[in-house]
Amino acid sequence: MELWILFGIFFVLIAFNVPIAFALGIAAAATLVYDELPLMVEVQRIASGISVFSLLAIPFFIYAGELMLFGGIAERLVMFANALVGHIRGGLGLVNVLASMLFGGISGSAVADTSALGAILIPLMKKKGYDTDYAVNVTITASTTGILIPPSHNMIIYSLAAGGGVSIAALFMAGIIPGILTGLCLMAAAYLVAVKRGYPKDAWPGWRLVWMTFLGAFPGLFATVIIIGGTLSGVFTVTESAAVAAIYALLVTIFVYRSMTAADFWKATVNATKTTAMVMLLIGTASAFGYVLAVHQVPAKTIELMHGISNNPYVILFIINVILLILGCIMDMAGLILICTPIFLPVVKSIGLDPVQFGMLMMLNLCTGLCTPPVGTCLFVGCSIGRIRIEDTVKTIWPFYLAMFVALMFVTYIPAVSLWVPYVLLK
């Protein structure tokens, strides 16, 4: 009965568009009252959930991404990507994906990627003769690579949800190949659709322009080098590298690019503060929700249920993929990471799956939900920029969904895709 109350109240509140953080907190409180436990337990769980030192990396990464967003790095990345692949058939579609991969390695946010690059590339693609639905589809799906390519604050949330036993550095390294693989699959889809529709291509600009645009983008790209290099070398912890990245982003946008105005700085600071507050509230209430799940042995019962369906690891992973894909369509990504990790991680451990690989599987599953109705944030932002109805976009997005599904199958069933880089660099 307790679980019916917990999940029933939660999903009813979600159906009425109550923010997920409040839905988690209210559902947990109602269940504690039914169990005749003091509500102070929830307060304690919320406080302990956000009192984790490694969580300091999240506001710093968010702030660094916002500073880069308002500091002009996106335009320089687009110029560099266009010099590299703009001469291929449907080149702006490939430029879109490549720029997203580069920008995602700086911002770590799919929504920021969609907003920044979409505002530049969607109007440009429309002007060059590309259909609006194609421009939006490429933009929103490509933006998901930012969740996989380090840094990614969603990986920090996953590490927390896993009980802190999964190395954040290992997760960052594990995201490199899946992120590149997803980008390549999306490039293939973008190219094939462009060829079918007969989109134009530009002339090869020459290596001199490639080199010049690279030099222009390099100061921004170097933020990723600081984060990854500092963490791998042991000079910084992940939290310290995030703080250094934020300071570096501010210095670059003020003194190198000279594009950060006082108004832009204020907007970046306000946006980062709001986003951090929402994430921390979500983490706190999810901690209370997770406590109730643990009290009622939901992880253990889930293991029994899965093994009752099948003992085949491939079947179990396929079922988990389907569940995560469905949930990703109707719920926020960060909330799902916090809810589903304590439930499914024990299941995948029981079949011998590495927690780092499962983290990549979860990231790729749930980032797909950012591009799907009814609550896909990137889908809404992209359609708003492109001024196109969601229904018209979704009708033609299936090649890009297929590309992401292919990448998901590689990540799910080939452990080396996720684990090879961490093994080589962190062994």
Coordinates of C-alpha atoms in Angstrom, one line a residue:
M1 CA 0.0 0.0 0.0
E2 CA 2.9 2.4 0.8
L3 CA 4.3 2.1 -2.7
W4 CA 0.9 2.8 -4.2
I5 CA 0.7 6.0 -2.2
L6 CA 4.3 7.0 -3.1
F7 CA 4.1 6.4 -6.8
G8 CA 0.3 7.3 -7.1
I9 CA 0.7 10.7 -5.6
F10 CA 3.9 11.3 -7.5
F11 CA 2.4 10.5 -10.9
V12 CA -0.8 12.4 -10.2
L13 CA 1.1 15.5 -9.3
I14 CA 3.2 15.1 -12.5
A15 CA 0.0 14.8 -14.5
F16 CA -1.1 18.2 -13.1
N17 CA 2.2 19.8 -14.1
V18 CA 3.5 20.1 -10.5
P19 CA 7.3 20.7 -10.7
I20 CA 9.1 17.3 -10.2
A21 CA 11.0 18.5 -7.1
F22 CA 7.8 19.3 -5.3
A23 CA 6.1 16.1 -6.6
L24 CA 9.0 14.0 -5.1
G25 CA 8.9 15.9 -1.8
I26 CA 5.1 15.7 -1.4
A27 CA 4.9 12.0 -2.4
A28 CA 7.7 11.1 0.1
A29 CA 6.0 13.2 2.9
A30 CA 2.6 11.5 2.3
T31 CA 4.2 8.0 2.5
L32 CA 6.1 8.9 5.7
V33 CA 2.8 10.1 7.3
Y34 CA 1.1 6.8 6.3
D35 CA 4.0 4.9 7.8
E36 CA 3.6 7.0 11.0
L37 CA 7.2 8.3 10.7
P38 CA 8.0 11.9 11.7
L39 CA 8.2 14.4 8.8
M40 CA 11.5 15.6 10.3
V41 CA 12.9 12.5 8.6
E42 CA 12.3 14.1 5.2
V43 CA 13.8 17.4 6.3
Q44 CA 16.9 15.5 7.4
R45 CA 17.1 13.5 4.2
I46 CA 16.8 16.7 2.1
A47 CA 19.5 18.4 4.1
S48 CA 21.9 15.4 3.9
G49 CA 21.1 15.0 0.2
I50 CA 22.5 18.4 -0.7
S51 CA 25.3 18.5 1.9
V52 CA 27.7 16.6 -0.3
F53 CA 31.0 18.3 -1.2
S54 CA 31.2 16.9 -4.7
L55 CA 27.9 18.7 -5.5
L56 CA 29.9 22.0 -5.5
A57 CA 31.0 21.1 -9.0
I58 CA 27.5 21.4 -10.3
P59 CA 27.0 25.2 -9.8
F60 CA 30.6 25.9 -11.1
F61 CA 30.0 23.8 -14.3
I62 CA 26.6 25.5 -14.8
Y63 CA 28.2 28.9 -14.3
A64 CA 31.1 28.2 -16.7
G65 CA 28.5 27.1 -19.3
E66 CA 26.4 30.2 -18.9
L67 CA 29.5 32.5 -19.1
M68 CA 30.5 30.7 -22.4
L69 CA 27.0 30.9 -23.7
F70 CA 26.8 34.7 -23.2
G71 CA 30.5 35.2 -24.1
G72 CA 30.5 34.5 -27.8
I73 CA 32.1 31.1 -27.9
A74 CA 29.2 29.6 -29.8
E75 CA 29.7 31.8 -32.8
R76 CA 33.4 30.9 -33.0
L77 CA 32.7 27.2 -32.7
V78 CA 30.2 27.4 -35.6
M79 CA 32.8 29.2 -37.8
F80 CA 35.4 26.5 -37.0
A81 CA 32.9 23.6 -37.7
N82 CA 31.8 25.3 -40.9
A83 CA 35.4 25.5 -42.1
L84 CA 35.9 21.8 -41.4
V85 CA 32.7 20.2 -42.9
G86 CA 30.7 23.0 -44.5
H87 CA 31.8 21.9 -48.0
I88 CA 30.0 18.5 -47.8
R89 CA 26.5 18.0 -49.1
G90 CA 24.1 19.3 -46.5
G91 CA 27.2 20.7 -44.8
L92 CA 25.3 23.0 -42.4
G93 CA 23.6 19.9 -40.9
L94 CA 27.1 18.4 -40.2
V95 CA 28.3 21.8 -38.9
N96 CA 25.4 21.8 -36.5
V97 CA 26.3 18.4 -35.1
L98 CA 30.1 19.1 -34.9
A99 CA 29.5 22.5 -33.3
S100 CA 27.2 20.8 -30.7
M101 CA 29.9 18.2 -29.9
L102 CA 32.4 21.0 -29.4
F103 CA 30.1 23.3 -27.4
G104 CA 28.7 20.4 -25.4
G105 CA 32.3 19.7 -24.2
I106 CA 32.2 23.3 -22.7
S107 CA 28.7 23.9 -21.5
G108 CA 27.7 20.3 -20.5
S109 CA 24.1 21.3 -21.1
A110 CA 21.8 20.1 -23.9
V111 CA 19.4 23.0 -23.4
A112 CA 22.1 25.6 -23.4
D113 CA 23.5 24.0 -26.6
T114 CA 20.1 24.2 -28.3
S115 CA 19.6 27.8 -27.3
A116 CA 23.0 29.0 -28.2
L117 CA 23.7 27.1 -31.4
G118 CA 20.0 27.0 -32.5
A119 CA 19.8 30.8 -32.4
I120 CA 22.7 30.9 -34.8
L121 CA 22.3 27.9 -37.1
I122 CA 18.5 27.4 -37.5
P123 CA 18.0 30.9 -39.1
L124 CA 21.2 30.4 -41.1
M125 CA 20.1 27.0 -42.4
K126 CA 16.6 28.4 -43.3
K127 CA 18.3 31.2 -45.2
K128 CA 20.5 28.8 -47.1
G129 CA 17.4 26.8 -48.3
Y130 CA 17.2 24.0 -45.7
D131 CA 13.7 23.0 -44.5
T132 CA 12.8 24.2 -41.0
D133 CA 12.0 20.8 -39.7
Y134 CA 15.4 19.5 -40.8
A135 CA 17.2 22.4 -39.1
V136 CA 15.3 21.9 -35.9
N137 CA 15.7 18.2 -35.9
V138 CA 19.4 18.3 -36.3
T139 CA 19.8 21.0 -33.7
I140 CA 17.9 19.4 -30.9
T141 CA 19.2 15.8 -31.4
A142 CA 22.8 17.0 -31.8
S143 CA 22.5 19.0 -28.5
T144 CA 22.3 15.8 -26.6
T145 CA 25.9 15.0 -27.2
G146 CA 26.7 17.7 -24.6
I147 CA 25.3 15.4 -21.9
L148 CA 27.7 12.6 -22.9
I149 CA 30.9 14.5 -23.8
P150 CA 32.6 15.8 -20.6
P151 CA 32.0 17.8 -18.5
S152 CA 28.4 16.9 -17.6
H153 CA 26.7 17.8 -14.4
N154 CA 24.2 15.0 -15.0
M155 CA 27.1 12.6 -14.5
I156 CA 27.7 14.1 -11.2
I157 CA 24.1 13.7 -10.3
Y158 CA 24.3 10.0 -11.4
S159 CA 27.4 9.5 -9.2
L160 CA 25.5 10.9 -6.2
A161 CA 22.4 8.8 -7.0
A162 CA 24.6 5.7 -7.1
G163 CA 25.7 6.3 -3.5
G164 CA 28.9 8.1 -4.4
G165 CA 30.6 4.8 -5.2
V166 CA 31.0 5.6 -9.0
S167 CA 34.0 7.8 -9.8
I168 CA 33.0 11.1 -11.5
A169 CA 36.4 11.1 -13.3
A170 CA 35.6 7.6 -14.7
L171 CA 32.2 8.8 -15.8
F172 CA 33.7 11.8 -17.6
M173 CA 36.2 9.6 -19.4
A174 CA 33.5 7.0 -20.2
G175 CA 31.4 9.6 -22.0
I176 CA 34.0 10.5 -24.6
I177 CA 33.5 7.6 -27.0
P178 CA 29.7 7.4 -26.6
G179 CA 29.5 11.1 -27.2
I180 CA 31.6 10.9 -30.3
L181 CA 29.7 7.8 -31.5
T182 CA 26.4 9.5 -31.1
G183 CA 27.6 12.5 -33.0
L184 CA 28.9 10.4 -35.9
C185 CA 25.5 8.5 -36.0
L186 CA 23.7 11.9 -36.1
M187 CA 26.1 13.2 -38.8
A188 CA 25.3 10.1 -40.9
A189 CA 21.6 10.7 -40.5
A190 CA 21.9 14.4 -41.3
Y191 CA 24.0 13.6 -44.4
L192 CA 21.6 11.0 -45.7
V193 CA 18.5 13.2 -45.3
A194 CA 20.4 16.1 -46.9
V195 CA 21.3 14.0 -49.9
K196 CA 17.7 12.8 -50.2
R197 CA 16.3 16.3 -50.1
G198 CA 19.0 17.7 -52.4
Y199 CA 20.4 20.3 -50.0
P200 CA 23.3 22.5 -51.1
K201 CA 27.0 22.4 -50.3
D202 CA 29.7 25.1 -50.1
A203 CA 33.1 25.3 -51.7
W204 CA 36.1 24.0 -49.7
P205 CA 37.5 27.1 -48.0
G206 CA 41.1 25.8 -47.6
W207 CA 43.2 24.8 -44.7
R208 CA 44.2 28.4 -43.9
L209 CA 40.6 29.3 -43.0
V210 CA 40.3 26.1 -40.9
W211 CA 43.5 27.1 -39.0
M212 CA 42.3 30.7 -38.5
T213 CA 38.9 29.6 -37.2
F214 CA 40.5 27.0 -35.0
L215 CA 42.7 29.7 -33.4
G216 CA 39.6 31.8 -32.8
A217 CA 37.8 28.9 -31.1
F218 CA 40.8 27.5 -29.2
P219 CA 40.5 29.8 -26.1
G220 CA 37.0 28.5 -25.5
L221 CA 37.9 24.9 -26.3
F222 CA 40.8 25.0 -23.8
A223 CA 38.2 25.0 -21.0
T224 CA 37.6 21.4 -21.7
V225 CA 41.4 20.7 -21.6
I226 CA 41.6 22.3 -18.2
I227 CA 38.7 20.2 -16.8
I228 CA 39.8 16.9 -18.3
G229 CA 43.6 17.4 -18.1
G230 CA 43.5 18.8 -14.6
T231 CA 41.3 15.9 -13.3
L232 CA 43.4 13.2 -15.0
S233 CA 46.7 14.6 -13.9
G234 CA 45.6 14.9 -10.3
V235 CA 46.2 18.6 -10.2
F236 CA 42.5 19.3 -9.6
T237 CA 39.7 17.3 -8.2
V238 CA 36.5 17.4 -10.3
T239 CA 35.1 20.1 -8.0
E240 CA 38.3 22.2 -8.2
S241 CA 38.5 21.8 -12.0
A242 CA 34.9 23.1 -12.2
A243 CA 35.8 26.2 -10.2
V244 CA 38.9 26.8 -12.3
A245 CA 36.8 26.4 -15.5
A246 CA 34.3 29.0 -14.3
I247 CA 37.1 31.5 -13.5
Y248 CA 38.8 30.7 -16.9
A249 CA 35.5 31.2 -18.7
L250 CA 35.1 34.6 -17.2
L251 CA 38.6 35.7 -18.0
V252 CA 38.4 34.5 -21.6
T253 CA 35.1 36.1 -22.3
I254 CA 36.2 39.4 -20.8
F255 CA 39.9 39.7 -21.8
V256 CA 40.3 37.5 -24.8
Y257 CA 37.0 37.6 -26.7
R258 CA 36.0 40.9 -25.1
S259 CA 32.4 40.1 -25.7
M260 CA 31.1 39.9 -22.1
T261 CA 29.2 43.0 -21.3
A262 CA 27.9 43.9 -17.8
A263 CA 24.4 43.0 -18.9
D264 CA 25.6 39.6 -20.2
F265 CA 27.5 38.9 -17.0
W266 CA 24.4 39.6 -14.9
K267 CA 22.2 37.4 -17.1
A268 CA 24.7 34.5 -16.9
T269 CA 24.9 34.9 -13.1
V270 CA 21.2 35.0 -12.7
N271 CA 20.6 32.0 -15.0
A272 CA 23.3 29.9 -13.2
T273 CA 21.8 30.8 -9.8
K274 CA 18.3 29.8 -10.9
T275 CA 19.4 26.6 -12.5
T276 CA 21.6 25.6 -9.5
A277 CA 18.7 26.3 -7.1
M278 CA 16.4 24.0 -9.1
V279 CA 18.9 21.2 -9.3
M280 CA 19.8 21.3 -5.6
L281 CA 16.1 21.3 -4.6
L282 CA 15.5 18.4 -6.9
I283 CA 18.5 16.5 -5.4
G284 CA 17.3 17.1 -1.9
T285 CA 13.7 16.0 -2.4
A286 CA 14.9 13.0 -4.5
S287 CA 17.1 12.0 -1.6
A288 CA 14.0 11.8 0.6
F289 CA 12.1 9.9 -2.1
G290 CA 15.0 7.5 -2.4
Y291 CA 15.0 6.9 1.3
V292 CA 11.3 5.8 1.2
L293 CA 12.2 3.5 -1.7
A294 CA 15.0 2.0 0.3
V295 CA 12.8 1.6 3.4
H296 CA 10.3 -0.4 1.4
Q297 CA 13.0 -2.5 -0.4
V298 CA 12.1 -1.4 -3.9
P299 CA 15.5 -2.1 -5.3
A300 CA 15.5 -5.7 -4.0
K301 CA 11.9 -6.2 -5.2
T302 CA 12.9 -4.9 -8.7
I303 CA 15.7 -7.4 -8.9
E304 CA 13.3 -10.2 -8.1
L305 CA 10.8 -8.9 -10.7
M306 CA 13.4 -8.6 -13.4
H307 CA 14.9 -12.0 -12.8
G308 CA 11.3 -13.4 -12.7
I309 CA 10.8 -12.2 -16.2
S310 CA 14.2 -13.4 -17.6
N311 CA 17.7 -14.3 -16.4
N312 CA 19.2 -13.3 -19.8
P313 CA 21.3 -10.2 -19.3
Y314 CA 20.5 -9.0 -22.8
V315 CA 16.8 -9.2 -22.2
I316 CA 17.0 -7.4 -18.9
L317 CA 19.0 -4.6 -20.4
F318 CA 16.6 -4.3 -23.3
I319 CA 13.7 -4.0 -20.8
I320 CA 15.5 -1.4 -18.8
N321 CA 16.2 0.6 -22.0
V322 CA 12.5 0.5 -23.0
I323 CA 11.4 1.7 -19.5
L324 CA 14.0 4.5 -19.5
L325 CA 13.1 5.6 -23.0
I326 CA 9.4 5.7 -22.0
L327 CA 10.0 7.6 -18.8
G328 CA 12.3 10.0 -20.6
C329 CA 9.4 11.1 -22.7
I330 CA 7.3 12.2 -19.7
M331 CA 9.7 13.3 -17.0
D332 CA 12.7 15.5 -16.5
M333 CA 16.2 14.0 -16.9
A334 CA 17.8 14.9 -13.6
G335 CA 14.8 13.7 -11.7
L336 CA 14.8 10.4 -13.5
I337 CA 18.5 9.9 -12.8
L338 CA 17.8 10.4 -9.1
I339 CA 14.8 8.1 -9.0
C340 CA 15.8 5.3 -11.4
T341 CA 19.5 4.9 -10.4
P342 CA 18.8 3.4 -6.9
I343 CA 16.1 1.1 -8.5
F344 CA 18.0 -0.2 -11.6
L345 CA 21.6 0.0 -10.5
P346 CA 21.3 -3.1 -8.2
V347 CA 19.6 -4.9 -11.0
V348 CA 22.4 -4.3 -13.6
K349 CA 25.0 -5.1 -10.9
S350 CA 23.3 -8.5 -10.4
I351 CA 23.9 -9.3 -14.1
G352 CA 27.5 -8.2 -14.0
L353 CA 27.2 -4.7 -15.7
D354 CA 29.7 -2.1 -14.7
P355 CA 28.1 0.9 -13.0
V356 CA 30.1 3.3 -15.2
Q357 CA 28.7 1.6 -18.3
F358 CA 25.2 1.8 -16.9
G359 CA 25.7 5.5 -16.3
M360 CA 26.4 5.9 -20.0
L361 CA 23.4 3.8 -20.9
M362 CA 21.2 5.9 -18.7
M363 CA 22.6 9.2 -20.0
L364 CA 21.9 8.2 -23.6
N365 CA 18.5 6.9 -22.9
L366 CA 17.3 9.9 -20.9
C367 CA 18.9 12.6 -23.2
T368 CA 16.7 11.1 -26.0
G369 CA 13.7 12.2 -23.9
L370 CA 14.9 15.8 -24.2
C371 CA 14.0 15.5 -27.9
T372 CA 10.6 13.8 -27.6
P373 CA 7.1 15.0 -26.8
P374 CA 5.3 15.7 -24.5
V375 CA 8.0 17.3 -22.2
G376 CA 11.2 17.4 -24.3
T377 CA 12.8 20.6 -23.3
C378 CA 15.2 20.8 -26.2
L379 CA 12.3 20.0 -28.6
F380 CA 10.3 23.0 -27.2
V381 CA 13.3 25.3 -27.4
G382 CA 14.3 24.3 -30.9
C383 CA 10.7 24.6 -32.2
S384 CA 10.4 28.0 -30.6
I385 CA 13.6 29.2 -32.3
G386 CA 12.6 27.7 -35.7
R387 CA 9.0 28.9 -35.3
I388 CA 7.6 25.6 -36.3
R389 CA 4.9 23.4 -34.7
I390 CA 6.1 20.4 -32.6
E391 CA 3.8 18.1 -34.7
D392 CA 5.5 19.1 -37.9
T393 CA 9.0 18.5 -36.4
V394 CA 8.2 15.1 -34.9
K395 CA 6.8 13.8 -38.2
T396 CA 10.3 13.9 -39.8
I397 CA 12.6 13.3 -36.9
W398 CA 12.6 9.5 -37.0
P399 CA 16.0 9.2 -38.8
F400 CA 17.7 11.1 -36.0
Y401 CA 15.9 8.9 -33.3
L402 CA 17.1 5.9 -35.2
A403 CA 20.7 7.2 -35.2
M404 CA 20.5 7.7 -31.4
F405 CA 19.0 4.2 -31.0
V406 CA 22.0 2.7 -32.9
A407 CA 24.4 4.5 -30.6
L408 CA 22.4 3.3 -27.6
M409 CA 22.7 -0.3 -28.7
F410 CA 26.5 0.0 -29.0
V411 CA 26.7 1.5 -25.5
T412 CA 24.4 -1.2 -24.1
Y413 CA 25.9 -4.3 -25.5
I414 CA 29.5 -3.4 -26.1
P415 CA 31.1 -2.6 -22.8
A416 CA 34.4 -1.3 -24.3
V417 CA 32.5 1.6 -25.9
S418 CA 32.1 3.1 -22.4
L419 CA 34.9 1.4 -20.4
W420 CA 38.0 1.5 -22.7
V421 CA 38.9 5.1 -22.2
P422 CA 38.6 5.0 -18.3
Y423 CA 40.5 1.8 -18.3
V424 CA 43.4 3.2 -20.3
L425 CA 43.5 6.6 -18.6
L426 CA 42.6 5.8 -15.0
K427 CA 44.0 2.3 -14.5

